[in-house]
Short mmCIF file of C-alpha atoms and ligand atoms in Angstrom, two decimals:
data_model
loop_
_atom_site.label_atom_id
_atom_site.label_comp_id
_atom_site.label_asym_id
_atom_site.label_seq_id
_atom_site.Cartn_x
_atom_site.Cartn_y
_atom_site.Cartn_z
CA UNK A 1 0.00 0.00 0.00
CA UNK A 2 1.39 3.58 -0.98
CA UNK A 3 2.39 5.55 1.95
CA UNK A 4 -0.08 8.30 3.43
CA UNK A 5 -0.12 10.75 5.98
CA UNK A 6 -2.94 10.60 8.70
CA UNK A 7 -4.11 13.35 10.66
CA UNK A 8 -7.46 13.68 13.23
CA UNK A 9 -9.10 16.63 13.22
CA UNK A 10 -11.99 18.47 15.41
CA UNK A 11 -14.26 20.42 13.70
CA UNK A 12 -15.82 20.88 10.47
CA UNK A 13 -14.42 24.04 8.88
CA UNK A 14 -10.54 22.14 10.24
CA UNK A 15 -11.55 19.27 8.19
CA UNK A 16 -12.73 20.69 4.95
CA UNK A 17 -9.61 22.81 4.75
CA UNK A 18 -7.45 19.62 5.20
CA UNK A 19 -8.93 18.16 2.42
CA UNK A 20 -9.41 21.05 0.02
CA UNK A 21 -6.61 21.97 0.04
CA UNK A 22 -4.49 18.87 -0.65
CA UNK A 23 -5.67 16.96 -3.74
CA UNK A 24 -4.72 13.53 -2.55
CA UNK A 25 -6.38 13.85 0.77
CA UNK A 26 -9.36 12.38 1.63
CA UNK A 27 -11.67 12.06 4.43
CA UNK A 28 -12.05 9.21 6.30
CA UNK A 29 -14.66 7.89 9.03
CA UNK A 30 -15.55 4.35 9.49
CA UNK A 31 -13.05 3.05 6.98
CA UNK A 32 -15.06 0.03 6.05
CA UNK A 33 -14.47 0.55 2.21
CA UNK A 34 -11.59 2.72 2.00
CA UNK A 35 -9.51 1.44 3.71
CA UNK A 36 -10.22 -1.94 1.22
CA UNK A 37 -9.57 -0.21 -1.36
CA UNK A 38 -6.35 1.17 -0.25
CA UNK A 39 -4.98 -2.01 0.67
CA UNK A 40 -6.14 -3.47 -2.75
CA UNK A 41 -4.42 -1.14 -4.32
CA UNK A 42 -7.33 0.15 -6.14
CA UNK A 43 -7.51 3.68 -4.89
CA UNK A 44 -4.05 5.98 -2.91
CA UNK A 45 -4.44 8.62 -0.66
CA UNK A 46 -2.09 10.87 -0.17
CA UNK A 47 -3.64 12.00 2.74
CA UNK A 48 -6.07 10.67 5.66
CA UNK A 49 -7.96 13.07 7.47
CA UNK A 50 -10.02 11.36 10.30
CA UNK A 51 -13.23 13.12 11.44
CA UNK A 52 -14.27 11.06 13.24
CA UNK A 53 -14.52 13.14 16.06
CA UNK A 54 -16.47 16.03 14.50
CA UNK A 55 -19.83 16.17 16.50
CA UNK A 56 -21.78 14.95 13.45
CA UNK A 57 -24.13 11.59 15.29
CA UNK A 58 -26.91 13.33 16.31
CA UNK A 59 -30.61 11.66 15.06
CA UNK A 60 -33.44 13.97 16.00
CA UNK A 61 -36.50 15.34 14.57
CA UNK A 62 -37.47 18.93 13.82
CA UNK A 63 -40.84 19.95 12.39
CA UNK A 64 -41.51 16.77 10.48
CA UNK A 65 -37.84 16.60 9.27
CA UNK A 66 -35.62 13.45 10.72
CA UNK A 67 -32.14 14.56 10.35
CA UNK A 68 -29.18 12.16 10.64
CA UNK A 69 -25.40 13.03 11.32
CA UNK A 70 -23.25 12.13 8.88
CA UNK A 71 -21.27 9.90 11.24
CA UNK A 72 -24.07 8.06 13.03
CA UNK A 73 -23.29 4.51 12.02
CA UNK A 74 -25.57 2.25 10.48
CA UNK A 75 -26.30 0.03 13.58
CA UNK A 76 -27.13 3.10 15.60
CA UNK A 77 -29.73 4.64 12.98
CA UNK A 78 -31.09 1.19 12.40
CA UNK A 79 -31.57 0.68 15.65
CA UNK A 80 -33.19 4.35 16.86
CA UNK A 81 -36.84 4.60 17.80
CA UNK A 82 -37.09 7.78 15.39
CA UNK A 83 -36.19 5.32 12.18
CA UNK A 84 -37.89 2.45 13.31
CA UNK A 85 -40.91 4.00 14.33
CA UNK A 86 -41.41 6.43 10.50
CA UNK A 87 -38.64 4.94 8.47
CA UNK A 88 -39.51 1.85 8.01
CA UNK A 89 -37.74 1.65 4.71
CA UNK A 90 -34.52 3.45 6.53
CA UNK A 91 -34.35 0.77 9.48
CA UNK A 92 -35.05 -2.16 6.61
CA UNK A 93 -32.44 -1.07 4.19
CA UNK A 94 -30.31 -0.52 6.70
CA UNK A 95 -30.13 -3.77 8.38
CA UNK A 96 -30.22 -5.78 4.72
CA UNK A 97 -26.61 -4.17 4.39
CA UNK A 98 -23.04 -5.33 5.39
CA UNK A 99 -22.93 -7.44 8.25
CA UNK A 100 -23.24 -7.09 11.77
CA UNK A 101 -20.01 -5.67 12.32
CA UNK A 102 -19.36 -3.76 9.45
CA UNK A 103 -22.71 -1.97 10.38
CA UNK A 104 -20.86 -0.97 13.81
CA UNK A 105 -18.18 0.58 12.09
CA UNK A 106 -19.66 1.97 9.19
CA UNK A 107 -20.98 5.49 8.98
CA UNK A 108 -23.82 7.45 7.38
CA UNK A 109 -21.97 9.72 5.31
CA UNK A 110 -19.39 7.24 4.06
CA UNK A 111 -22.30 4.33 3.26
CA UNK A 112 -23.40 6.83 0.78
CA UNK A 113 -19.79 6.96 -0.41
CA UNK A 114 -18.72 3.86 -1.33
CA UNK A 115 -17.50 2.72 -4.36
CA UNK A 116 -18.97 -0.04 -6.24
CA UNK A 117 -18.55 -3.41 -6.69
CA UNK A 118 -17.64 -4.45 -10.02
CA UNK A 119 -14.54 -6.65 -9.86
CA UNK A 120 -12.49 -4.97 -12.35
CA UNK A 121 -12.68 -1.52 -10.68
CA UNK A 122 -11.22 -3.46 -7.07
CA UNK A 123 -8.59 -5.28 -9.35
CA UNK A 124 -5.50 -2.79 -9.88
CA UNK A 125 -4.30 -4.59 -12.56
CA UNK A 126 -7.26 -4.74 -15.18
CA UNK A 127 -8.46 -1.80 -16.89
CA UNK A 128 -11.19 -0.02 -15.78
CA UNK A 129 -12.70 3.56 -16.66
CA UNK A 130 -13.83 4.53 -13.28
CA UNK A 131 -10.31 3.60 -11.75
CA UNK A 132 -7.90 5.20 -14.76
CA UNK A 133 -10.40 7.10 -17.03
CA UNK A 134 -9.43 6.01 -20.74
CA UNK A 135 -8.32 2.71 -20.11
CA UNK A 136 -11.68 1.30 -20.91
CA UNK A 137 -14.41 -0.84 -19.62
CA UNK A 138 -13.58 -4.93 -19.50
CA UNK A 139 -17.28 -5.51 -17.61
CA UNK A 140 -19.11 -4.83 -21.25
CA UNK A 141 -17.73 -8.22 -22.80
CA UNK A 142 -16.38 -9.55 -19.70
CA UNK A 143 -18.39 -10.82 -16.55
CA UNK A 144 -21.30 -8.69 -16.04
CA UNK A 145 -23.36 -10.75 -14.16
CA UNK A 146 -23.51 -8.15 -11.18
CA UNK A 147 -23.97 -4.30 -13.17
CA UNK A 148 -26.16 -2.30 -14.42
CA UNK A 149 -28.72 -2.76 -16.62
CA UNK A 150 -30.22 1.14 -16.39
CA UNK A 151 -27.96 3.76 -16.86
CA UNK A 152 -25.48 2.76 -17.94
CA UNK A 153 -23.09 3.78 -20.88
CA UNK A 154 -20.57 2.78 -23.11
CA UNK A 155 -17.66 3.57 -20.61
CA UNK A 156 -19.21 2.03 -17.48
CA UNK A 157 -22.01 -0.03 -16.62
CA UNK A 158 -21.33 -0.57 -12.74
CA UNK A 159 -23.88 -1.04 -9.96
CA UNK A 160 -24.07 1.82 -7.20
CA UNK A 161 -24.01 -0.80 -4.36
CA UNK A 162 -25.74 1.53 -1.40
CA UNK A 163 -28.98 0.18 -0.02
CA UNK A 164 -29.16 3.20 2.06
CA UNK A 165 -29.12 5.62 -0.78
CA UNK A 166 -32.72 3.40 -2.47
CA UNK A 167 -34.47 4.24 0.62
CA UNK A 168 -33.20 7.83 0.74
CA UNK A 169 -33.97 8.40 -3.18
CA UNK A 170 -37.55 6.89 -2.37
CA UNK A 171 -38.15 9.44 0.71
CA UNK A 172 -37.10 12.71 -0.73
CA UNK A 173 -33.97 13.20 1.08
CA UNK A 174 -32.14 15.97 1.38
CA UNK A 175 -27.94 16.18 1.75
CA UNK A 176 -26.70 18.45 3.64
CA UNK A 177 -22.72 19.63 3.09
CA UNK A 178 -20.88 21.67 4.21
CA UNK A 179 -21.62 24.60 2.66
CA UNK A 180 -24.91 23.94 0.85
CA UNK A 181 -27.84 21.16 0.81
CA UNK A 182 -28.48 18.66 -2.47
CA UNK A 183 -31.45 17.20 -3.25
CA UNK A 184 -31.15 13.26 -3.09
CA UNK A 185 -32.21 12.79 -6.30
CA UNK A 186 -29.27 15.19 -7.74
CA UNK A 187 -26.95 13.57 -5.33
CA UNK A 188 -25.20 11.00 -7.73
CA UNK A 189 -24.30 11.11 -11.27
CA UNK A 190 -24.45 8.91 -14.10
CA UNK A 191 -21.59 7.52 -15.82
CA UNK A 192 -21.72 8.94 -18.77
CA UNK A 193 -17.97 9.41 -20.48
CA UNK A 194 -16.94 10.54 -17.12
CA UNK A 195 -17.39 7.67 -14.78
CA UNK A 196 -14.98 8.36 -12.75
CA UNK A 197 -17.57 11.46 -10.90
CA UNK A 198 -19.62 9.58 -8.81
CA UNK A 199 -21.48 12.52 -7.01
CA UNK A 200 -22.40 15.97 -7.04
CA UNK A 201 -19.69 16.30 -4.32
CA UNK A 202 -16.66 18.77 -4.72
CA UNK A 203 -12.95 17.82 -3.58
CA UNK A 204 -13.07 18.89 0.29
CA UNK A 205 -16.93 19.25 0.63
CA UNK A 206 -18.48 16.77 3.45
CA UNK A 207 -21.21 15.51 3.81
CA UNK A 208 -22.67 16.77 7.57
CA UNK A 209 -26.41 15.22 8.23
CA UNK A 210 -28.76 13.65 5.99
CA UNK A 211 -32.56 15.30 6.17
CA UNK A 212 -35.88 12.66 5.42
CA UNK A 213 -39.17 14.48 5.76
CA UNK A 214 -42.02 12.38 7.54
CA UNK A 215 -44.02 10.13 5.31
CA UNK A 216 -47.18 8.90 6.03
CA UNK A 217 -47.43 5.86 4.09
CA UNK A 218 -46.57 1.91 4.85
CA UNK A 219 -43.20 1.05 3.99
CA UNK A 220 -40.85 -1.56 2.76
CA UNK A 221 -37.37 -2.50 1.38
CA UNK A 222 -37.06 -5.97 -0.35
CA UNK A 223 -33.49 -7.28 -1.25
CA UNK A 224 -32.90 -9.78 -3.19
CA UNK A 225 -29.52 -11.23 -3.47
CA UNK A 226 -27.21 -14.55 -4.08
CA UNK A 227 -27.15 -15.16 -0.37
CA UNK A 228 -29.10 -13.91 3.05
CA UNK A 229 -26.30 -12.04 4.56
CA UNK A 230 -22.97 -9.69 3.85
CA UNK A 231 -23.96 -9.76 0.63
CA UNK A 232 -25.16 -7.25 -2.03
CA UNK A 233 -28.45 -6.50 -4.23
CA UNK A 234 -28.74 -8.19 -7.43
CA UNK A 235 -31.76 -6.35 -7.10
CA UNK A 236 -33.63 -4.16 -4.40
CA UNK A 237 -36.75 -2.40 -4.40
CA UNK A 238 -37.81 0.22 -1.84
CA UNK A 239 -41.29 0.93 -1.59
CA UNK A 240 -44.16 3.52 -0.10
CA UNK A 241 -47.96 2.80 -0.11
CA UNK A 242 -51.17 4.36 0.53
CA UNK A 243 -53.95 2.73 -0.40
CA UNK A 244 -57.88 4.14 -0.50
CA UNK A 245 -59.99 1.43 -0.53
CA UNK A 246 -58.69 -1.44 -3.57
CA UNK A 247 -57.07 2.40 -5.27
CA UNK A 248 -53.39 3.83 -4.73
CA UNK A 249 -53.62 7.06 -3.58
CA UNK A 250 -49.74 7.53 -3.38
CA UNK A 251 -47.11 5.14 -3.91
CA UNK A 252 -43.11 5.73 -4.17
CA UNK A 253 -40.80 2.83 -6.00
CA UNK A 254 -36.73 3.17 -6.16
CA UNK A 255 -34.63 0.38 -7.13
CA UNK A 256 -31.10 -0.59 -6.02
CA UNK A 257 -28.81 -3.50 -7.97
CA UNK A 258 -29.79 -2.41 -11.46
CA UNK A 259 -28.81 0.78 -12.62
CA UNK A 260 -25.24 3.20 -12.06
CA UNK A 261 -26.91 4.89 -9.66
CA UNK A 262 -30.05 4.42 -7.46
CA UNK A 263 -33.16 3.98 -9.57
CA UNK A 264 -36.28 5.82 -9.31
CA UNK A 265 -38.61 6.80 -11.89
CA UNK A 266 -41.66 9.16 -11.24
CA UNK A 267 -43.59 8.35 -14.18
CA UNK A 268 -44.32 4.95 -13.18
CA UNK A 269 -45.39 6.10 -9.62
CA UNK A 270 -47.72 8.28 -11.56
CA UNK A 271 -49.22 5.74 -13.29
CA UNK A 272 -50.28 3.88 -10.12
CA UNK A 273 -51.74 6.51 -8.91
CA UNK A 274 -55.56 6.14 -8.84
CA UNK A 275 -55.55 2.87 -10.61
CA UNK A 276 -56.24 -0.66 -8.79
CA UNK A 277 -53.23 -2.07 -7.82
CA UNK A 278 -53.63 -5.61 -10.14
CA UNK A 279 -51.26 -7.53 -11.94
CA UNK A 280 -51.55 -5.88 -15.11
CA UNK A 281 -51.25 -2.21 -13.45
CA UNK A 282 -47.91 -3.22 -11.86
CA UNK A 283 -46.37 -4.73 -14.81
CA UNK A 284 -47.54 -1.35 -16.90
CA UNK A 285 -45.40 0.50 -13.99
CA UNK A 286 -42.48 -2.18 -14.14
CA UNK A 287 -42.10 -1.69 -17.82
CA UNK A 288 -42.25 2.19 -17.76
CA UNK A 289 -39.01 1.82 -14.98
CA UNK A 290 -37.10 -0.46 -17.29
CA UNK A 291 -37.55 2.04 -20.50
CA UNK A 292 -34.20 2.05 -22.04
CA UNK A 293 -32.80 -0.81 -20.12
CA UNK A 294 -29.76 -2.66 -21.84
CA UNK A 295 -28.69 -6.08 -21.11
CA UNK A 296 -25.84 -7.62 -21.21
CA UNK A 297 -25.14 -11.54 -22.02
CA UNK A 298 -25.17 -12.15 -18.07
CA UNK A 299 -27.38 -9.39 -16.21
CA UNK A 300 -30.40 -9.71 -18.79
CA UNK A 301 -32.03 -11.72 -15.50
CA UNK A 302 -32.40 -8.79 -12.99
CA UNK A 303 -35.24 -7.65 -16.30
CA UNK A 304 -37.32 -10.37 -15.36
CA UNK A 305 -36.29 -9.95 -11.45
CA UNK A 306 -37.65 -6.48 -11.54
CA UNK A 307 -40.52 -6.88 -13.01
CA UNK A 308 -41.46 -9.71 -9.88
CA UNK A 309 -39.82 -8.07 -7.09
CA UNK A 310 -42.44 -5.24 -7.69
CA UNK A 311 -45.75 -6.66 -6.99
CA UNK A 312 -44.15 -8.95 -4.22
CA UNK A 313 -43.67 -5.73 -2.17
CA UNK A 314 -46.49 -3.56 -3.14
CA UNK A 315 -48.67 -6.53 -2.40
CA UNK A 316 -46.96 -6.82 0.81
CA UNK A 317 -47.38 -3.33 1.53
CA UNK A 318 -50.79 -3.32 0.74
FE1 SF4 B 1 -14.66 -0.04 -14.42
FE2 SF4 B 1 -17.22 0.65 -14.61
FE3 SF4 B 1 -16.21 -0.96 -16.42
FE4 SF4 B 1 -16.47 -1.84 -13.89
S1 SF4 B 1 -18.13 -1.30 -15.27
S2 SF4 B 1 -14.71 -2.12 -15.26
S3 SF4 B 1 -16.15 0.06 -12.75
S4 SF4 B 1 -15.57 1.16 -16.05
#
């Protein structure tokens, strides 16, 4: 592993002028992926600057508004009357991640962080776009079985691998920086010919709370995935549901383990709205989320995946 200089810091504005400041700096918190990543060779640092004792764990509620510190870990938020008793979605997608003890050490902010998946990106020695932009994309011929089949493009096609960040597209969420707040749904970027941005983020901005506005509607996150534990979405669906009588009177879908960045699209919420929620109104709204889906020779399954994952949890929900 390349050497790197560490330093702890102790408040915010200390923090952001570490990192600005230096391009190879970086922040880091619970470690849980960077520090993997380092190790693997598959990302350098120049420079470690550990925040993790910035006052920034707080979960409280203000005027309808849950907000969550940035370095509350996942256990904790999981685990906090608040969440469990509005966010049902939150707690769910929460616990379906990591494993116990990565969940301990992993934090809000950097959950939202991490990078994805796709083996080529974690192997230094094959090519890979997001890694070393221009030395192309091995995942579009090669073993695909895991990415995206929804936004993708023809330099990238890998999986955003938060569950977190489904739930938070599906509830509005809000982040909150240090200097400014983004709207979830503006929060990550796709691929394009730049896959190498991941998020709206600029080099020394962090990420302080997370904001979820109150929603009053049942709630659900179903993962589906190669095995029951530690293990990540082939593909996810977070849900919200209000039902008037056998009508939907509201109704939020986002998707996780499909697309280069969490999935949600509004037109198919809109046309569940009002309708009866029956077979043939759900598989309307699952093909109006898969317009413009590719496949490739080993993901073309999570199609058919999606399209059943979506009436197993609306029909739980209802
Ligand atoms: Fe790299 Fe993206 Fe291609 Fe994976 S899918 S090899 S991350 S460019």
């Amino acid at each position: 592993m390349k050497a790197f200089s560490y330093t702890q810091v102790r408040d915010v504005d200390q923090a952001v002028r570490s990192v600005a400041g230096t391009p190879g700096a970086t922040f880091i918190a619970g470690g849980t992926d960077l520090l993997n990543l380092m190790k693997d060779g598959a990302q350098s640092q120049d420079r470690l600057i550990d925040i993790n004792a910035l006052p920034l764990t707080e979960i409280q509620m203000r005027n309808g508004v849950l907000s969550i510190g940035a370095l509350a870990r996942m256990t904790d938020v999981a685990a906090h009357p608040l969440v469990r008793g509005n966010f049902a979605m939150l707690s769910q997608a929460l616990l379906a991640s990591a494993s116990p003890q990565v969940r301990n050490m992993a934090a809000l902010g950097g959950n939202l962080l991490q990078r994805t998946r796709c083996g080529y990106f974690r192997d230094a020695g094959s090519a890979c776009n997001k890694r070393t932009p221009g030395s192309g994309c091995p995942a579009l011929e090669g073993e695909n079985r895991g990415h995206a089949v929804l936004g993708g493009s023809d330099h990238c096609i890998a999986v955003n691998p938060s569950d977190l960040a489904v739930a938070l597209l599906a509830l509005d969420a809000t982040v909150v920086t240090n200097s400014r707040r983004i709207p979830f749904k503006d929060f990550y970027l796709l691929p394009g010919t730049t896959p190498h941005r991941e998020t709206a983020l600029t080099h020394g901005e962090l990420i302080v709370a997370v904001e979820v506005p109150l929603l009053n509607m049942k709630q659900g996150y179903l993962k589906l995935r190669d095995r029951t534990t530690f293990e990540f979405a082939v593909v996810a669906v977070g849900a919200a549901l209000r039902m008037r009588g056998r009508v939907v009177q509201d109704v939020r879908l986002a998707f996780g383990g499909v697309a280069t960045k969490p999935w949600r699209v509004q037109d198919a919420e809109n046309m569940l709205r009002g309708k009866a929620l029956t077979p043939e109104t759900m598989a309307a709204a699952a093909d109006v989320v898969l317009r413009g889906a590719v496949a490739r020779h080993g993901n073309a399954f999570k199609i058919e995946l999606l399209k059943r994952a979506i009436p197993v949890i609306l029909e739980d929900l209802r």
